[in-house]
Amino acid sequence: MSEEAGEFSARAELPYVLLVHGHTGSGPQHWQSWLAGELAHVGGVVDVPQFTEPDHPDLEVWLAELTHHLEAAPVDTERVVLAHSCGAVLWLHHAARLAKNGSALRFDRALLVAPPGPRWHSPDVHGFSPAPLDPAGIRRAAAWTQLVVGDDDEACSVDEAVDMAAALKIDLDVIPGGAHLNTEAGYGRWPAVLGWIGDRHTRLVPA
């Protein structure tokens, strides 16, 4: 267990954490896998869904699976979701479709990590682009939502991220040299994201 996890475990009550992977999934060296291990070490409850055909994601299939996991989340504790890449775009679609009476699916916090921008395209990804930017839906989906991107991400420029955050009316952190905030960019162990789960005011800084 890391020093950061030890500090995190001092919280009076640990939140429930849902980790939503993106296109191709999150391998064992990815920060989501590291984070799941850290949370498990301190007795946290973490859900790490494996969505159908991660190499060829289909929006409608993934939305149904996401809804299943949201419905299964406990209701007697703080609920936090961290979504990476196409998983973050999945959350935007979920938020845009969430009905006004969908409060049972509402989470307390959501962190959207490196969502692809409007110009990004992959022939293996079906139905995700363009991402809907619905600020009212975002507030129905979570009480607090935050966006974090790398300043040199080929999938989303800083200008695109700024426009996305402005349209959604949410906070944005930009990480120098963070690229797509994935394994290839060196984001395996990422203490700041564990700190953010403990306190949403934690700055998201480089790994």
C-alpha positions as MATLAB code, in Angstrom:
seq = 'MSEEAGEFSARAELPYVLLVHGHTGSGPQHWQSWLAGELAHVGGVVDVPQFTEPDHPDLEVWLAELTHHLEAAPVDTERVVLAHSCGAVLWLHHAARLAKNGSALRFDRALLVAPPGPRWHSPDVHGFSPAPLDPAGIRRAAAWTQLVVGDDDEACSVDEAVDMAAALKIDLDVIPGGAHLNTEAGYGRWPAVLGWIGDRHTRLVPA';
ca = [
       0.000    0.000    0.000;
       1.339    3.441   -0.930;
       1.756    6.364    1.431;
      -1.026    8.149   -0.467;
      -3.395    5.220    0.056;
      -2.584    5.209    3.762;
      -3.492    8.880    4.007;
      -6.637    8.269    1.968;
      -7.744    5.445    4.284;
      -7.826    7.907    7.196;
     -11.121    9.244    5.846;
     -14.049    8.555    8.144;
     -15.996    7.019    5.260;
     -14.610    5.749    1.969;
     -16.621    6.525   -1.159;
     -17.862    3.957   -3.636;
     -15.794    4.283   -6.822;
     -16.782    3.271  -10.347;
     -13.980    3.157  -12.931;
     -15.073    3.414  -16.575;
     -12.471    2.414  -19.153;
     -12.193    3.641  -22.705;
     -11.421    2.228  -26.145;
      -9.236   -0.925  -25.864;
      -9.795   -1.033  -22.095;
      -7.378   -0.340  -19.248;
      -4.503   -2.802  -18.977;
      -2.649   -3.823  -15.817;
      -0.213   -0.882  -16.072;
      -2.956    1.742  -16.513;
      -3.724    4.228  -13.743;
      -7.241    2.814  -13.392;
      -5.780   -0.605  -12.530;
      -3.310    0.995  -10.106;
      -6.136    2.989   -8.534;
      -8.354   -0.062   -8.128;
      -5.520   -1.822   -6.306;
      -4.872    1.135   -4.016;
      -8.552    1.396   -3.107;
      -8.808   -2.335   -2.465;
      -5.796   -2.160   -0.100;
      -7.598    0.330    2.139;
     -10.933   -1.481    2.110;
     -12.635    0.718   -0.454;
     -15.468   -0.550   -2.606;
     -14.545   -0.214   -6.271;
     -16.345   -1.434   -9.380;
     -14.233   -1.967  -12.507;
     -16.598   -3.023  -15.302;
     -15.241   -4.673  -18.433;
     -17.432   -3.463  -21.257;
     -18.239   -5.637  -24.255;
     -15.643   -5.714  -27.043;
     -13.412   -2.889  -25.816;
     -11.489   -2.928  -29.104;
     -14.748   -2.272  -30.991;
     -17.001   -0.343  -28.601;
     -20.639    0.195  -29.495;
     -22.353    3.110  -27.767;
     -25.743    1.481  -27.242;
     -24.215   -1.682  -25.794;
     -21.938    0.258  -23.478;
     -24.726    2.584  -22.343;
     -26.869   -0.377  -21.307;
     -23.944   -1.907  -19.421;
     -23.094    1.400  -17.727;
     -26.700    1.784  -16.600;
     -26.589   -1.701  -15.081;
     -23.535   -0.759  -13.003;
     -25.041    2.571  -11.951;
     -28.214    0.820  -10.807;
     -26.125   -1.637   -8.770;
     -24.188    1.098   -6.956;
     -24.874    1.457   -3.212;
     -27.051    4.388   -2.182;
     -25.865    4.848    1.404;
     -22.436    6.343    0.677;
     -20.736    8.915   -1.528;
     -20.573    7.693   -5.119;
     -17.708    8.693   -7.425;
     -17.071    7.834  -11.078;
     -13.778    8.235  -12.950;
     -14.043    7.750  -16.701;
     -11.157    7.721  -19.163;
     -11.094    8.533  -22.893;
     -14.116    7.015  -24.673;
     -15.420    6.125  -21.223;
     -15.657    9.852  -20.536;
     -17.565   10.317  -23.796;
     -19.815    7.438  -22.717;
     -20.582    9.403  -19.546;
     -21.487   12.473  -21.629;
     -23.970   10.399  -23.635;
     -25.390    8.928  -20.439;
     -25.793   12.404  -18.953;
     -27.505   13.756  -22.057;
     -30.015   10.896  -22.037;
     -30.655   10.816  -18.307;
     -34.273   11.721  -17.658;
     -35.212   14.358  -15.134;
     -36.564   11.586  -12.910;
     -33.314    9.626  -13.102;
     -32.061   10.702   -9.676;
     -31.527    7.079   -8.609;
     -28.613    6.925  -11.056;
     -27.080   10.218   -9.930;
     -23.536   10.138   -8.581;
     -21.926   12.654   -6.248;
     -18.820   13.306   -8.364;
     -17.527   12.535  -11.823;
     -14.008   12.972  -13.195;
     -13.776   12.928  -16.990;
     -10.205   12.107  -18.003;
      -8.956   12.822  -21.540;
     -12.182   12.569  -23.534;
     -11.518   12.691  -27.289;
     -12.440   15.964  -28.939;
     -14.966   16.531  -31.741;
     -12.423   15.961  -34.530;
     -11.275   12.582  -33.224;
     -12.444    9.528  -35.130;
     -11.735    5.800  -35.107;
     -13.384    3.291  -37.460;
     -13.491    0.828  -34.551;
     -15.598    3.078  -32.313;
     -19.309    3.171  -33.109;
     -21.761    5.893  -32.108;
     -19.623    7.840  -29.637;
     -18.864   10.916  -31.775;
     -19.859   13.637  -31.561;
     -20.122   13.794  -27.794;
     -23.244   15.628  -26.561;
     -22.484   18.638  -24.374;
     -25.556   18.987  -22.175;
     -24.863   21.032  -19.026;
     -28.268   20.279  -17.516;
     -27.728   16.574  -18.119;
     -24.271   16.748  -16.562;
     -25.822   18.159  -13.391;
     -28.466   15.447  -13.358;
     -25.776   12.777  -13.734;
     -23.505   14.052  -10.927;
     -23.515   16.826   -8.356;
     -19.942   17.779   -9.332;
     -18.172   17.067  -12.606;
     -14.600   17.922  -13.514;
     -12.539   17.556  -16.695;
      -8.803   16.881  -16.929;
      -6.712   16.706  -20.121;
      -3.107   16.715  -21.210;
      -1.920   19.809  -23.058;
      -0.462   17.686  -25.864;
      -3.196   15.098  -26.359;
      -3.531   14.242  -30.055;
      -7.142   13.173  -29.448;
      -8.207   16.510  -27.935;
      -6.532   19.893  -28.180;
      -6.493   22.309  -25.268;
      -8.798   24.633  -27.218;
     -11.274   21.792  -27.704;
     -11.085   20.927  -24.011;
     -11.652   24.567  -23.035;
     -14.702   24.711  -25.309;
     -16.001   21.448  -23.848;
     -15.600   22.634  -20.251;
     -17.239   25.984  -21.076;
     -20.196   24.316  -22.789;
     -20.693   21.935  -19.858;
     -19.980   24.655  -17.271;
     -17.467   22.501  -15.399;
     -13.924   22.946  -14.082;
     -10.934   22.001  -16.231;
      -7.415   20.951  -15.237;
      -4.726   20.897  -17.954;
      -1.664   18.747  -17.303;
       1.598   19.736  -19.044;
       2.975   16.864  -21.104;
       0.127   14.566  -20.055;
      -0.759   13.493  -23.590;
      -3.743   11.090  -23.406;
      -3.195   10.437  -19.682;
      -2.781    6.735  -20.348;
      -0.159    4.038  -19.943;
       1.833    5.215  -22.956;
       2.068    8.678  -21.391;
       3.397    7.239  -18.121;
       0.118    7.286  -16.214;
       0.275    4.115  -14.201;
       0.826    5.271  -10.632;
      -1.020    8.611  -10.333;
      -1.265    9.808   -6.707;
      -3.174   12.986   -7.580;
      -6.180   11.052   -8.807;
      -6.329    9.104   -5.547;
      -6.106   12.415   -3.719;
      -8.987   13.760   -5.805;
     -11.189   10.874   -4.716;
     -10.506   11.887   -1.132;
     -11.040   15.598   -1.793;
     -12.327   17.117   -5.048;
     -10.311   20.285   -4.356;
      -7.080   18.315   -4.913;
      -5.184   19.646   -7.941;
      -4.762   17.084  -10.675;
      -1.042   17.245  -11.373;
       1.308   15.067  -13.457;
       2.021   11.482  -12.409;
];
